[in-house]
């Protein structure tokens, strides 16, 4: 309950970071693409197979030192249903290797439709007498613009299946303030959304004091990160924007409580493309990803007090 | 440009309605499920094949009288990548039959990721030397909580590929007011989001005066529908909530301008499950869908002045 499983993985690895697997084909080394092109040509199936192999090799290299992965749904949908198959395979493989999986889908809709998204990403569906798990992630990012109706079906999965959600509160992009910073009754929209996270999560608080309803708060806004950490004591933070988007480790430290818990920091491109930055042989991409994951872990843990 | 293609289909069919294809397996007649179960058992593949056949038979019956379909992504994701294959096949088939396709995905993310969603749903991707179209819809529903960064990549597809988007403004669900009705500088959030739609769409206005940036405004809030129609003269409305969710034709009429244009009204379950309500033979489900689509068309057009 309440991200306990994720927190235990973080304590075990002493690493509050998550690797974003957003595998644009241009990030995937040529040798992998060529391998599948020989069989399936320049097709979406080739893209899907190359992406999965890329992810799998990274997971093999990082699963002992990184607690979680965060595949971004957009980069799989980009290759049609074949791409979505790579998402499904990636989730299963990461779970097999003991990692916690956060599907970054930012899904949102009215209640009946959110039941379908919940079943898809965090639950099961029935086909005849068979109960099947379509994607099987541990947590899903969601958008709360529709209010409680769109969140309630997810809370069922949080309670009954020990899953979690991360609601967009203050996003990392430059224009996030256009709406999120605007005042409602004297307080910014992001603070209202944050308060709703505390409310939605109230029945799902786990043994570390955090609920199953987390919040997405960007590393690129360290002041809001600090303000929200104080305001939302039971809300676990998923923090994008470290590294490539410009957020630094000192700022990110504000996401954590006095025990070094309460948040997990994401890095995607810097890890996936570490081999390009290093300039090493592309066949060494997964080891370069591991080196960058270690560098990131050490950078973040140097700024927080992890138990 | 600017929903001209959709508006011309509406004028041609004299029908400003769209059929939502949200095919939960429990909506699909038993005889179709059994047909595929014989080959693939109680699997996600069976679900996908049955759903596609269900959609295809409905499309065959309505494509001459209904301008558009709106598949809801959640009900396909619910059956894993096999389900997403049914979405892809449904979109291609509807387009082959001349229908306008709105993928209801309510996607949203930071700019770089929205480029991926844009390529997925409204654009193309490169694999080697091949340019491929993953889903190929005509329009996509999106959520604007992240501000302009998350919308800009979509505007490229609107301009270069004659596509459209619908931004969530005032949604049809009971809790939509929790955030959307709250005041910012004396005006509700939904009005601010609506104003952004006018701004985002300014460069994409077509010959009927509507831009390629539409808005989702629920039939369940007829007063806001009327207020927003006056406030947003260049914004085309996608109106969910008619029928099953409780919105009536008189209220829905407020979505339209003096020429009977400016909006399209969605119905999903009432059409897909018309055979259940009628109590006819389940093998007659597609003809029952057609009868309900005609009833809906006549109900709506009786309340508006369609040219």
PDB file of C-alpha atoms in Angstrom, chain A:
ATOM      1  CA  UNK A   1       0.000   0.000   0.000  1.00  0.00           C
ATOM      2  CA  UNK A   2       1.050   3.592  -0.649  1.00  0.00           C
ATOM      3  CA  UNK A   3       4.272   3.130  -2.647  1.00  0.00           C
ATOM      4  CA  UNK A   4       5.761   0.910   0.086  1.00  0.00           C
ATOM      5  CA  UNK A   5       7.035  -1.501  -2.562  1.00  0.00           C
ATOM      6  CA  UNK A   6       8.762   1.313  -4.440  1.00  0.00           C
ATOM      7  CA  UNK A   7      10.191   2.818  -1.266  1.00  0.00           C
ATOM      8  CA  UNK A   8      11.594  -0.559  -0.248  1.00  0.00           C
ATOM      9  CA  UNK A   9      13.282  -0.926  -3.622  1.00  0.00           C
ATOM     10  CA  UNK A  10      14.734   2.573  -3.185  1.00  0.00           C
ATOM     11  CA  UNK A  11      16.066   1.695   0.268  1.00  0.00           C
ATOM     12  CA  UNK A  12      17.468  -1.601  -0.986  1.00  0.00           C
ATOM     13  CA  UNK A  13      19.348   0.009  -3.890  1.00  0.00           C
ATOM     14  CA  UNK A  14      19.993   3.221  -1.945  1.00  0.00           C
ATOM     15  CA  UNK A  15      18.951   5.000  -5.112  1.00  0.00           C
ATOM     16  CA  UNK A  16      15.912   7.292  -5.396  1.00  0.00           C
ATOM     17  CA  UNK A  17      16.043   7.481  -9.171  1.00  0.00           C
ATOM     18  CA  UNK A  18      14.093   6.014 -12.050  1.00  0.00           C
ATOM     19  CA  UNK A  19      15.276   5.396 -15.594  1.00  0.00           C
ATOM     20  CA  UNK A  20      12.907   6.726 -18.223  1.00  0.00           C
ATOM     21  CA  UNK A  21      12.727   4.382 -21.193  1.00  0.00           C
ATOM     22  CA  UNK A  22      11.606   6.693 -23.996  1.00  0.00           C
ATOM     23  CA  UNK A  23      13.251   4.861 -26.887  1.00  0.00           C
ATOM     24  CA  UNK A  24      13.019   7.017 -29.985  1.00  0.00           C
ATOM     25  CA  UNK A  25      14.517   4.962 -32.774  1.00  0.00           C
ATOM     26  CA  UNK A  26      17.288   7.532 -33.193  1.00  0.00           C
ATOM     27  CA  UNK A  27      18.497   6.655 -29.689  1.00  0.00           C
ATOM     28  CA  UNK A  28      18.833   2.965 -30.561  1.00  0.00           C
ATOM     29  CA  UNK A  29      22.289   1.903 -31.807  1.00  0.00           C
ATOM     30  CA  UNK A  30      22.504   1.070 -35.503  1.00  0.00           C
ATOM     31  CA  UNK A  31      23.683  -2.493 -34.943  1.00  0.00           C
ATOM     32  CA  UNK A  32      20.414  -3.375 -33.191  1.00  0.00           C
ATOM     33  CA  UNK A  33      18.238  -1.805 -35.873  1.00  0.00           C
ATOM     34  CA  UNK A  34      20.184  -3.567 -38.624  1.00  0.00           C
ATOM     35  CA  UNK A  35      19.747  -6.914 -36.885  1.00  0.00           C
ATOM     36  CA  UNK A  36      15.956  -6.735 -37.148  1.00  0.00           C
ATOM     37  CA  UNK A  37      15.872  -4.919 -40.493  1.00  0.00           C
ATOM     38  CA  UNK A  38      17.384  -8.000 -42.076  1.00  0.00           C
ATOM     39  CA  UNK A  39      14.247  -9.930 -41.154  1.00  0.00           C
ATOM     40  CA  UNK A  40      11.454  -7.346 -41.253  1.00  0.00           C
ATOM     41  CA  UNK A  41      12.737  -4.496 -43.426  1.00  0.00           C
ATOM     42  CA  UNK A  42      12.125  -0.848 -42.553  1.00  0.00           C
ATOM     43  CA  UNK A  43       8.826  -1.570 -40.767  1.00  0.00           C
ATOM     44  CA  UNK A  44       7.090  -0.692 -37.517  1.00  0.00           C
ATOM     45  CA  UNK A  45       7.741  -4.293 -36.467  1.00  0.00           C
ATOM     46  CA  UNK A  46      11.486  -3.744 -36.875  1.00  0.00           C
ATOM     47  CA  UNK A  47      11.246  -0.572 -34.796  1.00  0.00           C
ATOM     48  CA  UNK A  48       9.343  -2.444 -32.084  1.00  0.00           C
ATOM     49  CA  UNK A  49      11.804  -5.342 -31.945  1.00  0.00           C
ATOM     50  CA  UNK A  50      14.841  -3.038 -31.877  1.00  0.00           C
ATOM     51  CA  UNK A  51      13.314  -0.902 -29.131  1.00  0.00           C
ATOM     52  CA  UNK A  52      12.504  -3.904 -26.979  1.00  0.00           C
ATOM     53  CA  UNK A  53      16.008  -5.322 -27.353  1.00  0.00           C
ATOM     54  CA  UNK A  54      17.472  -1.899 -26.508  1.00  0.00           C
ATOM     55  CA  UNK A  55      15.310  -1.667 -23.376  1.00  0.00           C
ATOM     56  CA  UNK A  56      16.040  -5.248 -22.351  1.00  0.00           C
ATOM     57  CA  UNK A  57      19.794  -4.764 -22.549  1.00  0.00           C
ATOM     58  CA  UNK A  58      19.571  -1.562 -20.489  1.00  0.00           C
ATOM     59  CA  UNK A  59      17.355  -3.285 -17.901  1.00  0.00           C
ATOM     60  CA  UNK A  60      19.860  -6.152 -17.609  1.00  0.00           C
ATOM     61  CA  UNK A  61      22.624  -3.650 -16.843  1.00  0.00           C
ATOM     62  CA  UNK A  62      20.736  -1.474 -14.332  1.00  0.00           C
ATOM     63  CA  UNK A  63      18.278  -3.748 -12.525  1.00  0.00           C
ATOM     64  CA  UNK A  64      20.619  -4.343  -9.575  1.00  0.00           C
ATOM     65  CA  UNK A  65      21.277  -0.637  -8.938  1.00  0.00           C
ATOM     66  CA  UNK A  66      18.113   1.211 -10.080  1.00  0.00           C
ATOM     67  CA  UNK A  67      14.743   0.562  -8.399  1.00  0.00           C
ATOM     68  CA  UNK A  68      12.388   1.495 -11.227  1.00  0.00           C
ATOM     69  CA  UNK A  69      11.828   2.213 -14.891  1.00  0.00           C
ATOM     70  CA  UNK A  70       9.384   4.691 -16.403  1.00  0.00           C
ATOM     71  CA  UNK A  71       8.466   3.873 -19.995  1.00  0.00           C
ATOM     72  CA  UNK A  72       6.807   6.852 -21.718  1.00  0.00           C
ATOM     73  CA  UNK A  73       3.780   5.562 -23.668  1.00  0.00           C
ATOM     74  CA  UNK A  74       4.144   8.145 -26.466  1.00  0.00           C
ATOM     75  CA  UNK A  75       7.431   6.663 -27.688  1.00  0.00           C
ATOM     76  CA  UNK A  76       5.807   3.252 -28.096  1.00  0.00           C
ATOM     77  CA  UNK A  77       2.527   4.475 -29.654  1.00  0.00           C
ATOM     78  CA  UNK A  78       4.744   6.254 -32.151  1.00  0.00           C
ATOM     79  CA  UNK A  79       5.377   2.855 -33.739  1.00  0.00           C
ATOM     80  CA  UNK A  80       1.720   1.799 -33.821  1.00  0.00           C
ATOM     81  CA  UNK A  81       0.480  -1.384 -32.196  1.00  0.00           C
ATOM     82  CA  UNK A  82       3.841  -3.000 -32.826  1.00  0.00           C
ATOM     83  CA  UNK A  83       5.361  -0.270 -30.663  1.00  0.00           C
ATOM     84  CA  UNK A  84       2.747  -0.865 -27.982  1.00  0.00           C
ATOM     85  CA  UNK A  85       3.769  -4.524 -28.013  1.00  0.00           C
ATOM     86  CA  UNK A  86       7.309  -3.385 -27.141  1.00  0.00           C
ATOM     87  CA  UNK A  87       5.835  -1.429 -24.196  1.00  0.00           C
ATOM     88  CA  UNK A  88       4.022  -4.529 -22.962  1.00  0.00           C
ATOM     89  CA  UNK A  89       7.148  -6.691 -23.323  1.00  0.00           C
ATOM     90  CA  UNK A  90       9.338  -4.079 -21.628  1.00  0.00           C
ATOM     91  CA  UNK A  91       7.036  -3.895 -18.618  1.00  0.00           C
ATOM     92  CA  UNK A  92       6.953  -7.679 -18.248  1.00  0.00           C
ATOM     93  CA  UNK A  93      10.705  -7.995 -18.546  1.00  0.00           C
ATOM     94  CA  UNK A  94      11.432  -5.232 -16.019  1.00  0.00           C
ATOM     95  CA  UNK A  95       9.049  -6.808 -13.530  1.00  0.00           C
ATOM     96  CA  UNK A  96      10.658 -10.202 -14.066  1.00  0.00           C
ATOM     97  CA  UNK A  97      13.954  -8.547 -13.155  1.00  0.00           C
ATOM     98  CA  UNK A  98      12.385  -7.190  -9.951  1.00  0.00           C
ATOM     99  CA  UNK A  99      12.004  -3.560 -11.017  1.00  0.00           C
ATOM    100  CA  UNK A 100       9.067  -1.284 -10.185  1.00  0.00           C
ATOM    101  CA  UNK A 101       7.375  -0.030 -13.376  1.00  0.00           C
ATOM    102  CA  UNK A 102       5.736   3.371 -13.782  1.00  0.00           C
ATOM    103  CA  UNK A 103       3.919   3.721 -17.103  1.00  0.00           C
ATOM    104  CA  UNK A 104       4.049   7.373 -18.069  1.00  0.00           C
ATOM    105  CA  UNK A 105       0.765   7.786 -19.935  1.00  0.00           C
ATOM    106  CA  UNK A 106      -0.758  10.889 -18.307  1.00  0.00           C
ATOM    107  CA  UNK A 107      -4.139   9.245 -18.907  1.00  0.00           C
ATOM    108  CA  UNK A 108      -7.338  11.058 -18.031  1.00  0.00           C
ATOM    109  CA  UNK A 109     -11.029  10.761 -18.816  1.00  0.00           C
ATOM    110  CA  UNK A 110     -14.515  10.498 -17.296  1.00  0.00           C
ATOM    111  CA  UNK A 111     -15.151   7.779 -14.718  1.00  0.00           C
ATOM    112  CA  UNK A 112     -16.392   4.953 -16.971  1.00  0.00           C
ATOM    113  CA  UNK A 113     -13.470   5.432 -19.323  1.00  0.00           C
ATOM    114  CA  UNK A 114     -10.959   5.650 -16.486  1.00  0.00           C
ATOM    115  CA  UNK A 115     -12.188   2.210 -15.421  1.00  0.00           C
ATOM    116  CA  UNK A 116     -11.003   0.995 -18.813  1.00  0.00           C
ATOM    117  CA  UNK A 117      -7.617   2.746 -18.469  1.00  0.00           C
ATOM    118  CA  UNK A 118      -7.273   1.326 -14.957  1.00  0.00           C
ATOM    119  CA  UNK A 119      -7.958  -2.193 -16.208  1.00  0.00           C
ATOM    120  CA  UNK A 120      -5.533  -1.653 -19.090  1.00  0.00           C
ATOM    121  CA  UNK A 121      -2.550  -0.350 -17.171  1.00  0.00           C
ATOM    122  CA  UNK A 122      -2.964  -1.415 -13.531  1.00  0.00           C
ATOM    123  CA  UNK A 123      -5.641  -4.104 -13.566  1.00  0.00           C
ATOM    124  CA  UNK A 124      -7.090  -7.057 -15.410  1.00  0.00           C
ATOM    125  CA  UNK A 125      -9.826  -7.749 -17.945  1.00  0.00           C
ATOM    126  CA  UNK A 126     -12.036 -10.769 -18.451  1.00  0.00           C
ATOM    127  CA  UNK A 127     -12.225 -12.536 -21.808  1.00  0.00           C
ATOM    128  CA  UNK A 128     -14.638 -15.423 -21.423  1.00  0.00           C
ATOM    129  CA  UNK A 129     -13.506 -17.267 -18.282  1.00  0.00           C
ATOM    130  CA  UNK A 130      -9.944 -15.901 -18.420  1.00  0.00           C
ATOM    131  CA  UNK A 131      -8.738 -13.004 -16.296  1.00  0.00           C
ATOM    132  CA  UNK A 132      -5.881 -11.347 -18.204  1.00  0.00           C
ATOM    133  CA  UNK A 133      -3.429  -8.580 -17.300  1.00  0.00           C
ATOM    134  CA  UNK A 134      -2.995  -6.337 -20.372  1.00  0.00           C
ATOM    135  CA  UNK A 135       0.022  -4.202 -19.375  1.00  0.00           C
ATOM    136  CA  UNK A 136       0.590  -4.871 -15.686  1.00  0.00           C
ATOM    137  CA  UNK A 137       2.485  -1.753 -14.586  1.00  0.00           C
ATOM    138  CA  UNK A 138       2.886  -0.920 -10.901  1.00  0.00           C
ATOM    139  CA  UNK A 139       1.932   2.738 -11.294  1.00  0.00           C
ATOM    140  CA  UNK A 140       0.530   5.106 -13.918  1.00  0.00           C
ATOM    141  CA  UNK A 141       0.869   8.854 -14.388  1.00  0.00           C
ATOM    142  CA  UNK A 142      -2.484  10.636 -14.770  1.00  0.00           C
ATOM    143  CA  UNK A 143      -3.893  14.116 -15.367  1.00  0.00           C
ATOM    144  CA  UNK A 144      -6.454  15.404 -12.856  1.00  0.00           C
ATOM    145  CA  UNK A 145      -8.155  18.123 -14.951  1.00  0.00           C
ATOM    146  CA  UNK A 146     -11.470  16.203 -14.825  1.00  0.00           C
ATOM    147  CA  UNK A 147     -11.576  16.057 -11.029  1.00  0.00           C
ATOM    148  CA  UNK A 148     -12.421  13.163  -8.695  1.00  0.00           C
ATOM    149  CA  UNK A 149     -14.532  11.120 -11.151  1.00  0.00           C
ATOM    150  CA  UNK A 150     -11.464  10.535 -13.270  1.00  0.00           C
ATOM    151  CA  UNK A 151      -9.344   9.467 -10.286  1.00  0.00           C
ATOM    152  CA  UNK A 152     -11.723   7.259  -8.300  1.00  0.00           C
ATOM    153  CA  UNK A 153     -11.490   4.147 -10.521  1.00  0.00           C
ATOM    154  CA  UNK A 154      -7.705   4.229 -10.117  1.00  0.00           C
ATOM    155  CA  UNK A 155      -8.011   4.299  -6.328  1.00  0.00           C
ATOM    156  CA  UNK A 156      -9.692   0.896  -6.504  1.00  0.00           C
ATOM    157  CA  UNK A 157      -6.569  -0.559  -8.131  1.00  0.00           C
ATOM    158  CA  UNK A 158      -4.369   1.237  -5.590  1.00  0.00           C
ATOM    159  CA  UNK A 159      -6.241  -0.388  -2.711  1.00  0.00           C
ATOM    160  CA  UNK A 160      -7.043  -3.823  -4.119  1.00  0.00           C
ATOM    161  CA  UNK A 161      -3.937  -4.468  -6.177  1.00  0.00           C
ATOM    162  CA  UNK A 162      -1.281  -2.412  -4.349  1.00  0.00           C
ATOM    163  CA  UNK A 163      -0.788  -0.039  -7.279  1.00  0.00           C
ATOM    164  CA  UNK A 164       0.021   3.681  -7.383  1.00  0.00           C
ATOM    165  CA  UNK A 165      -0.675   6.760  -9.464  1.00  0.00           C
ATOM    166  CA  UNK A 166       1.163  10.027 -10.013  1.00  0.00           C
ATOM    167  CA  UNK A 167      -1.060  13.025 -10.709  1.00  0.00           C
ATOM    168  CA  UNK A 168       0.374  15.946 -12.713  1.00  0.00           C
ATOM    169  CA  UNK A 169       0.748  18.824 -10.272  1.00  0.00           C
ATOM    170  CA  UNK A 170       3.540  21.149 -11.443  1.00  0.00           C
ATOM    171  CA  UNK A 171       5.050  19.915 -14.705  1.00  0.00           C
ATOM    172  CA  UNK A 172       8.655  20.478 -15.779  1.00  0.00           C
ATOM    173  CA  UNK A 173       8.035  22.229 -19.123  1.00  0.00           C
ATOM    174  CA  UNK A 174       8.604  25.981 -19.701  1.00  0.00           C
ATOM    175  CA  UNK A 175       4.906  26.797 -20.261  1.00  0.00           C
ATOM    176  CA  UNK A 176       3.619  24.865 -17.236  1.00  0.00           C
ATOM    177  CA  UNK A 177       2.848  28.148 -15.510  1.00  0.00           C
ATOM    178  CA  UNK A 178       0.335  29.321 -18.121  1.00  0.00           C
ATOM    179  CA  UNK A 179      -2.423  27.545 -16.228  1.00  0.00           C
ATOM    180  CA  UNK A 180      -0.750  25.766 -13.288  1.00  0.00           C
ATOM    181  CA  UNK A 181       0.639  28.946 -11.693  1.00  0.00           C
ATOM    182  CA  UNK A 182      -2.545  30.986 -12.050  1.00  0.00           C
ATOM    183  CA  UNK A 183      -4.246  31.830  -8.785  1.00  0.00           C
ATOM    184  CA  UNK A 184      -7.567  30.382  -7.603  1.00  0.00           C
ATOM    185  CA  UNK A 185      -8.731  31.933  -4.327  1.00  0.00           C
ATOM    186  CA  UNK A 186      -5.230  33.284  -3.874  1.00  0.00           C
ATOM    187  CA  UNK A 187      -3.444  29.969  -4.446  1.00  0.00           C
ATOM    188  CA  UNK A 188      -1.927  28.562  -7.619  1.00  0.00           C
ATOM    189  CA  UNK A 189      -3.767  25.821  -9.508  1.00  0.00           C
ATOM    190  CA  UNK A 190      -0.848  23.439  -8.907  1.00  0.00           C
ATOM    191  CA  UNK A 191      -1.324  23.825  -5.142  1.00  0.00           C
ATOM    192  CA  UNK A 192      -5.053  23.049  -5.503  1.00  0.00           C
ATOM    193  CA  UNK A 193      -4.176  19.967  -7.533  1.00  0.00           C
ATOM    194  CA  UNK A 194      -1.642  19.010  -4.886  1.00  0.00           C
ATOM    195  CA  UNK A 195      -4.267  19.355  -2.153  1.00  0.00           C
ATOM    196  CA  UNK A 196      -6.534  17.051  -4.156  1.00  0.00           C
ATOM    197  CA  UNK A 197      -3.722  14.465  -4.213  1.00  0.00           C
ATOM    198  CA  UNK A 198      -3.606  14.522  -0.413  1.00  0.00           C
ATOM    199  CA  UNK A 199      -7.386  14.106  -0.332  1.00  0.00           C
ATOM    200  CA  UNK A 200      -7.524  11.340  -2.952  1.00  0.00           C
ATOM    201  CA  UNK A 201      -4.737   9.438  -1.247  1.00  0.00           C
ATOM    202  CA  UNK A 202      -6.010   9.711   2.335  1.00  0.00           C
ATOM    203  CA  UNK A 203      -7.197   6.067   2.541  1.00  0.00           C
ATOM    204  CA  UNK A 204      -4.060   4.556   1.033  1.00  0.00           C
ATOM    205  CA  UNK A 205      -1.241   5.642   3.318  1.00  0.00           C
ATOM    206  CA  UNK A 206       1.477   3.036   3.719  1.00  0.00           C
ATOM    207  CA  UNK A 207       4.004   2.351   6.429  1.00  0.00           C
ATOM    208  CA  UNK A 208       6.410   5.093   5.344  1.00  0.00           C
ATOM    209  CA  UNK A 209       3.662   7.748   5.584  1.00  0.00           C
ATOM    210  CA  UNK A 210       3.101   8.149   1.859  1.00  0.00           C
ATOM    211  CA  UNK A 211      -0.164   7.444   0.060  1.00  0.00           C
ATOM    212  CA  UNK A 212      -0.648   5.623  -3.250  1.00  0.00           C
ATOM    213  CA  UNK A 213      -1.546   8.951  -4.909  1.00  0.00           C
ATOM    214  CA  UNK A 214       1.720  10.606  -5.831  1.00  0.00           C
ATOM    215  CA  UNK A 215       2.375  13.839  -7.682  1.00  0.00           C
ATOM    216  CA  UNK A 216       4.491  14.805 -10.672  1.00  0.00           C
ATOM    217  CA  UNK A 217       6.546  17.892  -9.772  1.00  0.00           C
ATOM    218  CA  UNK A 218       9.272  19.084 -12.149  1.00  0.00           C
ATOM    219  CA  UNK A 219      12.933  19.414 -11.132  1.00  0.00           C
ATOM    220  CA  UNK A 220      12.988  22.585 -13.217  1.00  0.00           C
ATOM    221  CA  UNK A 221      10.944  24.430 -10.559  1.00  0.00           C
ATOM    222  CA  UNK A 222      12.925  23.853  -7.318  1.00  0.00           C
ATOM    223  CA  UNK A 223      11.045  26.505  -5.348  1.00  0.00           C
ATOM    224  CA  UNK A 224       7.676  24.921  -6.058  1.00  0.00           C
ATOM    225  CA  UNK A 225       9.201  21.527  -5.313  1.00  0.00           C
ATOM    226  CA  UNK A 226      10.220  22.753  -1.866  1.00  0.00           C
ATOM    227  CA  UNK A 227       6.886  24.455  -1.248  1.00  0.00           C
ATOM    228  CA  UNK A 228       4.937  21.358  -2.311  1.00  0.00           C
ATOM    229  CA  UNK A 229       7.103  19.003  -0.217  1.00  0.00           C
ATOM    230  CA  UNK A 230       6.072  20.990   2.851  1.00  0.00           C
ATOM    231  CA  UNK A 231       2.454  21.318   1.807  1.00  0.00           C
ATOM    232  CA  UNK A 232       1.863  17.673   0.849  1.00  0.00           C
ATOM    233  CA  UNK A 233       3.360  15.491   3.582  1.00  0.00           C
ATOM    234  CA  UNK A 234       1.735  12.223   2.404  1.00  0.00           C
ATOM    235  CA  UNK A 235       2.309  12.654  -1.316  1.00  0.00           C
ATOM    236  CA  UNK A 236       5.209  10.835  -2.960  1.00  0.00           C
ATOM    237  CA  UNK A 237       6.834  12.819  -5.783  1.00  0.00           C
ATOM    238  CA  UNK A 238       7.882  11.707  -9.241  1.00  0.00           C
ATOM    239  CA  UNK A 239      10.387  14.342 -10.348  1.00  0.00           C
ATOM    240  CA  UNK A 240      11.105  14.688 -14.071  1.00  0.00           C
ATOM    241  CA  UNK A 241      13.372  17.312 -15.590  1.00  0.00           C
ATOM    242  CA  UNK A 242      16.698  16.361 -13.970  1.00  0.00           C
ATOM    243  CA  UNK A 243      19.638  16.543 -16.375  1.00  0.00           C
ATOM    244  CA  UNK A 244      18.610  17.052 -20.010  1.00  0.00           C
ATOM    245  CA  UNK A 245      15.789  19.456 -19.095  1.00  0.00           C
ATOM    246  CA  UNK A 246      18.057  21.461 -16.790  1.00  0.00           C
ATOM    247  CA  UNK A 247      17.158  20.492 -13.206  1.00  0.00           C
ATOM    248  CA  UNK A 248      20.165  20.063 -10.877  1.00  0.00           C
ATOM    249  CA  UNK A 249      20.711  17.781  -7.893  1.00  0.00           C
ATOM    250  CA  UNK A 250      20.646  20.588  -5.304  1.00  0.00           C
ATOM    251  CA  UNK A 251      17.199  21.671  -6.462  1.00  0.00           C
ATOM    252  CA  UNK A 252      15.970  18.093  -6.655  1.00  0.00           C
ATOM    253  CA  UNK A 253      16.976  17.526  -3.036  1.00  0.00           C
ATOM    254  CA  UNK A 254      13.935  19.598  -2.056  1.00  0.00           C
ATOM    255  CA  UNK A 255      11.688  16.715  -3.142  1.00  0.00           C
ATOM    256  CA  UNK A 256      12.882  14.576  -0.218  1.00  0.00           C
ATOM    257  CA  UNK A 257      11.939  14.464   3.448  1.00  0.00           C
ATOM    258  CA  UNK A 258      14.385  14.362   6.372  1.00  0.00           C
ATOM    259  CA  UNK A 259      14.814  10.590   5.884  1.00  0.00           C
ATOM    260  CA  UNK A 260      15.762  11.003   2.250  1.00  0.00           C
ATOM    261  CA  UNK A 261      12.417   9.530   1.184  1.00  0.00           C
ATOM    262  CA  UNK A 262       9.323  10.968  -0.496  1.00  0.00           C
ATOM    263  CA  UNK A 263      10.505  11.244  -4.057  1.00  0.00           C
ATOM    264  CA  UNK A 264      12.046   9.574  -7.069  1.00  0.00           C
ATOM    265  CA  UNK A 265      13.946  11.475  -9.753  1.00  0.00           C
ATOM    266  CA  UNK A 266      13.694  10.541 -13.425  1.00  0.00           C
ATOM    267  CA  UNK A 267      16.321  10.657 -16.111  1.00  0.00           C
ATOM    268  CA  UNK A 268      15.617   9.390 -19.621  1.00  0.00           C
ATOM    269  CA  UNK A 269      17.742  10.657 -22.485  1.00  0.00           C
ATOM    270  CA  UNK A 270      20.949  11.136 -20.472  1.00  0.00           C
ATOM    271  CA  UNK A 271      20.893   7.426 -19.625  1.00  0.00           C
ATOM    272  CA  UNK A 272      19.612   6.023 -22.921  1.00  0.00           C
ATOM    273  CA  UNK A 273      22.070   8.145 -24.904  1.00  0.00           C
ATOM    274  CA  UNK A 274      25.017   7.984 -22.486  1.00  0.00           C
ATOM    275  CA  UNK A 275      26.974   6.032 -25.131  1.00  0.00           C
ATOM    276  CA  UNK A 276      26.651   8.940 -27.548  1.00  0.00           C
ATOM    277  CA  UNK A 277      27.816  11.468 -24.984  1.00  0.00           C
ATOM    278  CA  UNK A 278      30.701   9.233 -23.909  1.00  0.00           C
ATOM    279  CA  UNK A 279      31.602   8.528 -27.506  1.00  0.00           C
ATOM    280  CA  UNK A 280      32.129   4.842 -26.713  1.00  0.00           C
ATOM    281  CA  UNK A 281      31.464   1.948 -29.089  1.00  0.00           C
ATOM    282  CA  UNK A 282      27.698   1.789 -29.664  1.00  0.00           C
ATOM    283  CA  UNK A 283      27.775  -1.913 -28.730  1.00  0.00           C
ATOM    284  CA  UNK A 284      28.694  -0.710 -25.260  1.00  0.00           C
ATOM    285  CA  UNK A 285      25.503   1.380 -24.897  1.00  0.00           C
ATOM    286  CA  UNK A 286      24.067  -0.568 -21.950  1.00  0.00           C
ATOM    287  CA  UNK A 287      27.273  -0.333 -19.923  1.00  0.00           C
ATOM    288  CA  UNK A 288      27.384   3.410 -20.660  1.00  0.00           C
ATOM    289  CA  UNK A 289      23.781   3.629 -19.405  1.00  0.00           C
ATOM    290  CA  UNK A 290      24.868   1.904 -16.190  1.00  0.00           C
ATOM    291  CA  UNK A 291      27.783   4.309 -15.734  1.00  0.00           C
ATOM    292  CA  UNK A 292      25.437   7.296 -16.130  1.00  0.00           C
ATOM    293  CA  UNK A 293      22.865   5.724 -13.761  1.00  0.00           C
ATOM    294  CA  UNK A 294      25.606   5.371 -11.122  1.00  0.00           C
ATOM    295  CA  UNK A 295      26.760   8.954 -11.705  1.00  0.00           C
ATOM    296  CA  UNK A 296      23.187  10.191 -11.290  1.00  0.00           C
ATOM    297  CA  UNK A 297      22.600   8.101  -8.156  1.00  0.00           C
ATOM    298  CA  UNK A 298      25.761   9.466  -6.562  1.00  0.00           C
ATOM    299  CA  UNK A 299      24.914  13.037  -7.591  1.00  0.00           C
ATOM    300  CA  UNK A 300      21.457  12.866  -6.007  1.00  0.00           C
ATOM    301  CA  UNK A 301      22.354  10.905  -2.872  1.00  0.00           C
ATOM    302  CA  UNK A 302      25.189  13.360  -2.159  1.00  0.00           C
ATOM    303  CA  UNK A 303      22.511  16.014  -1.647  1.00  0.00           C
ATOM    304  CA  UNK A 304      20.016  14.084   0.499  1.00  0.00           C
ATOM    305  CA  UNK A 305      20.008  12.204   3.791  1.00  0.00           C
ATOM    306  CA  UNK A 306      19.019   8.658   2.750  1.00  0.00           C
ATOM    307  CA  UNK A 307      18.512   6.946   6.134  1.00  0.00           C
TER     308      UNK A 307
END
